Amino acid sequence: MLDLMKAGGWLMVPILLCSVVAMAIVIERFWALRRKRIMPDGLVMQIWELQRSDQLDDQRIDQIRQGSALGRMLAAGLVNRFHAREVMKEAIQDTGRHVVSGMERYLSTLGTIAAVTPLLGLLGTVIGMIDVFAVIMDAGVGDPGVLAGGISQALITTAAGLSIAIPALMFHRYFLSRVDKLVVGMEEQALRLIEVMQGEREAADGETP
């Protein structure tokens, strides 16, 4: 591996740094976007039980807000539970935009890495080929082995860039899709909460209170 790094030249350093950053983002996003952490099961039902038992005070709402991303959205609606449906819905939507932004954290960086690393690899190849042609101009083509070695070294950066860009792009698309699915689920839970708190449904999750 060290020999490949040396053969690829100085452009292998930013390519390697991109790989480290990409790996860190992937690990962090896998941990941060766990469904139980973002959208715990039965949260709306728990809120309904608190409301029904007259225990839904500011302290409880703050605990809900701190518990999960979905909890932040629902807490924004609960603060406005005594107002009209549209006011409650607007509060949830405003907070939801911030929540979604947090869920997409670092994904733009991951996408940038997926786009930049092949270009770094290509740049390394171009620089390597320039060096090969410089050798040809100085010494001619009498030693094919030297030329083949130079071309091989020039292509190392392209291979390294692609080997990082391909998985980075795959994970970028995967996490965007995961965020979209979680957002749809949270919107459904938020709508259910509004219906329950506004008296349009008898209980959350279709259960009778």
PDB file of C-alpha atoms in Angstrom:
ATOM      1  CA  MET A   1       0.000   0.000   0.000  1.00  0.00           C
ATOM      2  CA  LEU A   2       2.812   2.391   0.867  1.00  0.00           C
ATOM      3  CA  ASP A   3       4.503   1.603  -2.433  1.00  0.00           C
ATOM      4  CA  LEU A   4       1.298   2.483  -4.286  1.00  0.00           C
ATOM      5  CA  MET A   5       1.087   5.745  -2.379  1.00  0.00           C
ATOM      6  CA  LYS A   6       4.629   6.636  -3.364  1.00  0.00           C
ATOM      7  CA  ALA A   7       4.081   5.553  -6.969  1.00  0.00           C
ATOM      8  CA  GLY A   8       0.933   7.646  -7.288  1.00  0.00           C
ATOM      9  CA  GLY A   9       2.704  10.840  -6.306  1.00  0.00           C
ATOM     10  CA  TRP A  10       1.614  13.757  -4.160  1.00  0.00           C
ATOM     11  CA  LEU A  11      -2.000  13.674  -5.400  1.00  0.00           C
ATOM     12  CA  MET A  12      -2.476  10.436  -3.487  1.00  0.00           C
ATOM     13  CA  VAL A  13      -2.412  12.510  -0.283  1.00  0.00           C
ATOM     14  CA  PRO A  14      -5.684  14.440  -0.923  1.00  0.00           C
ATOM     15  CA  ILE A  15      -7.248  11.270  -2.337  1.00  0.00           C
ATOM     16  CA  LEU A  16      -6.353   9.408   0.865  1.00  0.00           C
ATOM     17  CA  LEU A  17      -7.699  12.277   2.988  1.00  0.00           C
ATOM     18  CA  CYS A  18     -10.967  12.122   1.034  1.00  0.00           C
ATOM     19  CA  SER A  19     -11.229   8.407   1.759  1.00  0.00           C
ATOM     20  CA  VAL A  20     -10.756   8.989   5.496  1.00  0.00           C
ATOM     21  CA  VAL A  21     -13.376  11.750   5.578  1.00  0.00           C
ATOM     22  CA  ALA A  22     -15.827   9.682   3.523  1.00  0.00           C
ATOM     23  CA  MET A  23     -15.434   6.680   5.821  1.00  0.00           C
ATOM     24  CA  ALA A  24     -15.972   8.852   8.905  1.00  0.00           C
ATOM     25  CA  ILE A  25     -19.144  10.356   7.405  1.00  0.00           C
ATOM     26  CA  VAL A  26     -20.544   6.946   6.456  1.00  0.00           C
ATOM     27  CA  ILE A  27     -19.988   5.557   9.957  1.00  0.00           C
ATOM     28  CA  GLU A  28     -21.441   8.672  11.612  1.00  0.00           C
ATOM     29  CA  ARG A  29     -24.532   8.718   9.375  1.00  0.00           C
ATOM     30  CA  PHE A  30     -25.214   5.024   9.934  1.00  0.00           C
ATOM     31  CA  TRP A  31     -25.234   5.750  13.671  1.00  0.00           C
ATOM     32  CA  ALA A  32     -27.180   9.020  13.461  1.00  0.00           C
ATOM     33  CA  LEU A  33     -29.890   7.825  11.049  1.00  0.00           C
ATOM     34  CA  ARG A  34     -30.990   4.771  12.996  1.00  0.00           C
ATOM     35  CA  ARG A  35     -34.763   4.555  12.869  1.00  0.00           C
ATOM     36  CA  LYS A  36     -35.135   4.125  16.642  1.00  0.00           C
ATOM     37  CA  ARG A  37     -33.055   7.241  17.210  1.00  0.00           C
ATOM     38  CA  ILE A  38     -34.928   9.359  14.675  1.00  0.00           C
ATOM     39  CA  MET A  39     -38.477   8.032  15.003  1.00  0.00           C
ATOM     40  CA  PRO A  40     -39.103   5.872  18.096  1.00  0.00           C
ATOM     41  CA  ASP A  41     -42.121   3.587  17.929  1.00  0.00           C
ATOM     42  CA  GLY A  42     -45.296   4.541  19.743  1.00  0.00           C
ATOM     43  CA  LEU A  43     -44.336   8.139  20.492  1.00  0.00           C
ATOM     44  CA  VAL A  44     -47.689   9.578  19.426  1.00  0.00           C
ATOM     45  CA  MET A  45     -49.497   7.023  21.568  1.00  0.00           C
ATOM     46  CA  GLN A  46     -47.332   7.963  24.561  1.00  0.00           C
ATOM     47  CA  ILE A  47     -48.167  11.607  24.043  1.00  0.00           C
ATOM     48  CA  TRP A  48     -51.851  10.783  23.844  1.00  0.00           C
ATOM     49  CA  GLU A  49     -51.663   8.856  27.104  1.00  0.00           C
ATOM     50  CA  LEU A  50     -49.986  11.829  28.777  1.00  0.00           C
ATOM     51  CA  GLN A  51     -52.638  14.155  27.406  1.00  0.00           C
ATOM     52  CA  ARG A  52     -55.455  11.889  28.495  1.00  0.00           C
ATOM     53  CA  SER A  53     -54.056  11.611  32.033  1.00  0.00           C
ATOM     54  CA  ASP A  54     -53.487  15.382  32.169  1.00  0.00           C
ATOM     55  CA  GLN A  55     -49.699  14.964  32.563  1.00  0.00           C
ATOM     56  CA  LEU A  56     -48.644  16.740  29.380  1.00  0.00           C
ATOM     57  CA  ASP A  57     -46.932  19.760  30.928  1.00  0.00           C
ATOM     58  CA  ASP A  58     -43.961  21.824  29.775  1.00  0.00           C
ATOM     59  CA  GLN A  59     -41.474  19.474  31.417  1.00  0.00           C
ATOM     60  CA  ARG A  60     -42.904  16.461  29.601  1.00  0.00           C
ATOM     61  CA  ILE A  61     -42.888  18.345  26.306  1.00  0.00           C
ATOM     62  CA  ASP A  62     -39.239  19.261  26.838  1.00  0.00           C
ATOM     63  CA  GLN A  63     -38.418  15.587  27.452  1.00  0.00           C
ATOM     64  CA  ILE A  64     -40.191  14.673  24.213  1.00  0.00           C
ATOM     65  CA  ARG A  65     -38.251  17.387  22.375  1.00  0.00           C
ATOM     66  CA  GLN A  66     -34.909  16.084  23.632  1.00  0.00           C
ATOM     67  CA  GLY A  67     -35.693  12.449  22.935  1.00  0.00           C
ATOM     68  CA  SER A  68     -35.541  12.252  19.139  1.00  0.00           C
ATOM     69  CA  ALA A  69     -35.827  14.120  15.844  1.00  0.00           C
ATOM     70  CA  LEU A  70     -39.505  13.196  15.647  1.00  0.00           C
ATOM     71  CA  GLY A  71     -39.882  14.409  19.222  1.00  0.00           C
ATOM     72  CA  ARG A  72     -38.576  17.851  18.223  1.00  0.00           C
ATOM     73  CA  MET A  73     -41.240  18.105  15.539  1.00  0.00           C
ATOM     74  CA  LEU A  74     -44.059  16.877  17.731  1.00  0.00           C
ATOM     75  CA  ALA A  75     -43.010  19.094  20.638  1.00  0.00           C
ATOM     76  CA  ALA A  76     -43.301  22.137  18.371  1.00  0.00           C
ATOM     77  CA  GLY A  77     -46.892  21.139  17.685  1.00  0.00           C
ATOM     78  CA  LEU A  78     -47.648  20.363  21.326  1.00  0.00           C
ATOM     79  CA  VAL A  79     -46.589  23.849  22.376  1.00  0.00           C
ATOM     80  CA  ASN A  80     -49.354  25.121  20.087  1.00  0.00           C
ATOM     81  CA  ARG A  81     -51.900  22.396  20.878  1.00  0.00           C
ATOM     82  CA  PHE A  82     -54.440  24.912  22.173  1.00  0.00           C
ATOM     83  CA  HIS A  83     -54.345  26.889  18.929  1.00  0.00           C
ATOM     84  CA  ALA A  84     -55.979  26.151  15.599  1.00  0.00           C
ATOM     85  CA  ARG A  85     -54.983  23.155  13.500  1.00  0.00           C
ATOM     86  CA  GLU A  86     -53.164  25.324  10.945  1.00  0.00           C
ATOM     87  CA  VAL A  87     -51.066  27.014  13.632  1.00  0.00           C
ATOM     88  CA  MET A  88     -50.081  23.645  15.063  1.00  0.00           C
ATOM     89  CA  LYS A  89     -49.286  22.282  11.604  1.00  0.00           C
ATOM     90  CA  GLU A  90     -47.201  25.313  10.652  1.00  0.00           C
ATOM     91  CA  ALA A  91     -45.146  25.042  13.851  1.00  0.00           C
ATOM     92  CA  ILE A  92     -44.415  21.383  13.101  1.00  0.00           C
ATOM     93  CA  GLN A  93     -43.434  22.186   9.518  1.00  0.00           C
ATOM     94  CA  ASP A  94     -41.069  24.979  10.556  1.00  0.00           C
ATOM     95  CA  THR A  95     -39.298  22.727  13.042  1.00  0.00           C
ATOM     96  CA  GLY A  96     -39.369  19.868  10.557  1.00  0.00           C
ATOM     97  CA  ARG A  97     -37.273  21.838   8.089  1.00  0.00           C
ATOM     98  CA  HIS A  98     -34.533  22.208  10.709  1.00  0.00           C
ATOM     99  CA  VAL A  99     -34.801  18.530  11.633  1.00  0.00           C
ATOM    100  CA  VAL A 100     -34.448  17.413   8.013  1.00  0.00           C
ATOM    101  CA  SER A 101     -31.467  19.718   7.576  1.00  0.00           C
ATOM    102  CA  GLY A 102     -29.816  17.997  10.531  1.00  0.00           C
ATOM    103  CA  MET A 103     -30.575  14.559   9.102  1.00  0.00           C
ATOM    104  CA  GLU A 104     -28.857  15.565   5.838  1.00  0.00           C
ATOM    105  CA  ARG A 105     -25.796  16.773   7.721  1.00  0.00           C
ATOM    106  CA  TYR A 106     -22.479  15.929   5.994  1.00  0.00           C
ATOM    107  CA  LEU A 107     -24.253  14.362   2.997  1.00  0.00           C
ATOM    108  CA  SER A 108     -23.294  17.256   0.739  1.00  0.00           C
ATOM    109  CA  THR A 109     -19.677  16.700   1.775  1.00  0.00           C
ATOM    110  CA  LEU A 110     -19.983  13.017   0.923  1.00  0.00           C
ATOM    111  CA  GLY A 111     -21.440  13.897  -2.470  1.00  0.00           C
ATOM    112  CA  THR A 112     -18.609  16.348  -3.087  1.00  0.00           C
ATOM    113  CA  ILE A 113     -16.049  13.659  -2.315  1.00  0.00           C
ATOM    114  CA  ALA A 114     -17.784  11.316  -4.755  1.00  0.00           C
ATOM    115  CA  ALA A 115     -17.505  13.982  -7.460  1.00  0.00           C
ATOM    116  CA  VAL A 116     -14.006  15.278  -6.713  1.00  0.00           C
ATOM    117  CA  THR A 117     -11.957  12.123  -6.166  1.00  0.00           C
ATOM    118  CA  PRO A 118     -12.247  10.871  -9.790  1.00  0.00           C
ATOM    119  CA  LEU A 119     -11.103  14.304 -10.951  1.00  0.00           C
ATOM    120  CA  LEU A 120      -8.123  14.173  -8.603  1.00  0.00           C
ATOM    121  CA  GLY A 121      -7.304  10.748  -9.967  1.00  0.00           C
ATOM    122  CA  LEU A 122      -7.583  11.978 -13.530  1.00  0.00           C
ATOM    123  CA  LEU A 123      -5.377  14.950 -12.730  1.00  0.00           C
ATOM    124  CA  GLY A 124      -2.779  12.584 -11.325  1.00  0.00           C
ATOM    125  CA  THR A 125      -2.900  10.523 -14.502  1.00  0.00           C
ATOM    126  CA  VAL A 126      -2.513  13.589 -16.706  1.00  0.00           C
ATOM    127  CA  ILE A 127       0.481  14.779 -14.675  1.00  0.00           C
ATOM    128  CA  GLY A 128       1.969  11.295 -14.854  1.00  0.00           C
ATOM    129  CA  MET A 129       1.527  11.125 -18.614  1.00  0.00           C
ATOM    130  CA  ILE A 130       3.199  14.516 -18.968  1.00  0.00           C
ATOM    131  CA  ASP A 131       6.184  13.111 -17.065  1.00  0.00           C
ATOM    132  CA  VAL A 132       6.208  10.044 -19.359  1.00  0.00           C
ATOM    133  CA  PHE A 133       6.293  12.206 -22.486  1.00  0.00           C
ATOM    134  CA  ALA A 134       9.042  14.303 -20.936  1.00  0.00           C
ATOM    135  CA  VAL A 135      11.094  11.118 -20.543  1.00  0.00           C
ATOM    136  CA  ILE A 136      10.383  10.212 -24.176  1.00  0.00           C
ATOM    137  CA  MET A 137      11.588  13.614 -25.318  1.00  0.00           C
ATOM    138  CA  ASP A 138      14.804  13.278 -23.313  1.00  0.00           C
ATOM    139  CA  ALA A 139      15.677   9.582 -23.792  1.00  0.00           C
ATOM    140  CA  GLY A 140      13.460   8.407 -26.647  1.00  0.00           C
ATOM    141  CA  VAL A 141      11.490   5.155 -26.649  1.00  0.00           C
ATOM    142  CA  GLY A 142      14.412   2.792 -26.466  1.00  0.00           C
ATOM    143  CA  ASP A 143      13.336   1.215 -23.152  1.00  0.00           C
ATOM    144  CA  PRO A 144       9.644   0.151 -23.245  1.00  0.00           C
ATOM    145  CA  GLY A 145       9.873  -1.046 -19.650  1.00  0.00           C
ATOM    146  CA  VAL A 146      10.534   2.448 -18.387  1.00  0.00           C
ATOM    147  CA  LEU A 147       7.600   3.808 -20.368  1.00  0.00           C
ATOM    148  CA  ALA A 148       5.245   1.035 -19.189  1.00  0.00           C
ATOM    149  CA  GLY A 149       6.261   1.639 -15.588  1.00  0.00           C
ATOM    150  CA  GLY A 150       5.641   5.349 -15.940  1.00  0.00           C
ATOM    151  CA  ILE A 151       2.203   4.823 -17.482  1.00  0.00           C
ATOM    152  CA  SER A 152       1.309   2.299 -14.778  1.00  0.00           C
ATOM    153  CA  GLN A 153       2.255   4.781 -12.086  1.00  0.00           C
ATOM    154  CA  ALA A 154       0.209   7.475 -13.815  1.00  0.00           C
ATOM    155  CA  LEU A 155      -2.912   5.299 -13.768  1.00  0.00           C
ATOM    156  CA  ILE A 156      -2.634   4.512 -10.054  1.00  0.00           C
ATOM    157  CA  THR A 157      -4.215   7.819  -9.051  1.00  0.00           C
ATOM    158  CA  THR A 158      -7.194   7.252 -11.357  1.00  0.00           C
ATOM    159  CA  ALA A 159      -7.759   3.796  -9.885  1.00  0.00           C
ATOM    160  CA  ALA A 160      -7.474   5.201  -6.357  1.00  0.00           C
ATOM    161  CA  GLY A 161      -9.882   8.045  -7.103  1.00  0.00           C
ATOM    162  CA  LEU A 162     -12.490   5.727  -8.616  1.00  0.00           C
ATOM    163  CA  SER A 163     -12.186   3.195  -5.787  1.00  0.00           C
ATOM    164  CA  ILE A 164     -13.171   5.962  -3.352  1.00  0.00           C
ATOM    165  CA  ALA A 165     -15.711   7.765  -5.526  1.00  0.00           C
ATOM    166  CA  ILE A 166     -17.836   4.713  -6.361  1.00  0.00           C
ATOM    167  CA  PRO A 167     -18.661   3.656  -2.767  1.00  0.00           C
ATOM    168  CA  ALA A 168     -18.960   7.309  -1.703  1.00  0.00           C
ATOM    169  CA  LEU A 169     -21.578   7.885  -4.405  1.00  0.00           C
ATOM    170  CA  MET A 170     -23.444   4.707  -3.454  1.00  0.00           C
ATOM    171  CA  PHE A 171     -23.568   5.677   0.223  1.00  0.00           C
ATOM    172  CA  HIS A 172     -24.564   9.242  -0.666  1.00  0.00           C
ATOM    173  CA  ARG A 173     -27.571   8.003  -2.647  1.00  0.00           C
ATOM    174  CA  TYR A 174     -28.411   5.458   0.051  1.00  0.00           C
ATOM    175  CA  PHE A 175     -28.445   8.011   2.861  1.00  0.00           C
ATOM    176  CA  LEU A 176     -30.522  10.480   0.823  1.00  0.00           C
ATOM    177  CA  SER A 177     -33.063   7.726   0.197  1.00  0.00           C
ATOM    178  CA  ARG A 178     -33.032   6.799   3.895  1.00  0.00           C
ATOM    179  CA  VAL A 179     -33.640  10.413   4.905  1.00  0.00           C
ATOM    180  CA  ASP A 180     -36.552  10.656   2.462  1.00  0.00           C
ATOM    181  CA  LYS A 181     -38.188   7.534   3.921  1.00  0.00           C
ATOM    182  CA  LEU A 182     -37.720   8.764   7.480  1.00  0.00           C
ATOM    183  CA  VAL A 183     -39.172  12.166   6.567  1.00  0.00           C
ATOM    184  CA  VAL A 184     -42.277  10.529   5.100  1.00  0.00           C
ATOM    185  CA  GLY A 185     -42.711   8.487   8.280  1.00  0.00           C
ATOM    186  CA  MET A 186     -42.294  11.534  10.507  1.00  0.00           C
ATOM    187  CA  GLU A 187     -44.825  13.495   8.455  1.00  0.00           C
ATOM    188  CA  GLU A 188     -47.344  10.691   8.935  1.00  0.00           C
ATOM    189  CA  GLN A 189     -46.730  10.684  12.691  1.00  0.00           C
ATOM    190  CA  ALA A 190     -47.016  14.471  12.861  1.00  0.00           C
ATOM    191  CA  LEU A 191     -50.326  14.413  10.989  1.00  0.00           C
ATOM    192  CA  ARG A 192     -51.606  11.720  13.325  1.00  0.00           C
ATOM    193  CA  LEU A 193     -50.657  13.839  16.332  1.00  0.00           C
ATOM    194  CA  ILE A 194     -52.496  16.857  14.922  1.00  0.00           C
ATOM    195  CA  GLU A 195     -55.610  14.779  14.310  1.00  0.00           C
ATOM    196  CA  VAL A 196     -55.493  13.320  17.811  1.00  0.00           C
ATOM    197  CA  MET A 197     -54.830  16.584  19.612  1.00  0.00           C
ATOM    198  CA  GLN A 198     -57.474  18.429  17.598  1.00  0.00           C
ATOM    199  CA  GLY A 199     -60.073  15.776  18.387  1.00  0.00           C
ATOM    200  CA  GLU A 200     -60.339  14.461  14.839  1.00  0.00           C
ATOM    201  CA  ARG A 201     -59.313  10.967  15.908  1.00  0.00           C
ATOM    202  CA  GLU A 202     -60.129   9.093  19.056  1.00  0.00           C
ATOM    203  CA  ALA A 203     -56.646   7.714  19.683  1.00  0.00           C
ATOM    204  CA  ALA A 204     -53.243   7.296  18.128  1.00  0.00           C
ATOM    205  CA  ASP A 205     -52.348   4.212  16.113  1.00  0.00           C
ATOM    206  CA  GLY A 206     -55.991   3.375  15.648  1.00  0.00           C
ATOM    207  CA  GLU A 207     -56.494   2.288  19.263  1.00  0.00           C
ATOM    208  CA  THR A 208     -59.422   3.302  21.421  1.00  0.00           C
ATOM    209  CA  PRO A 209     -58.400   5.401  24.408  1.00  0.00           C
TER     210      PRO A 209
END
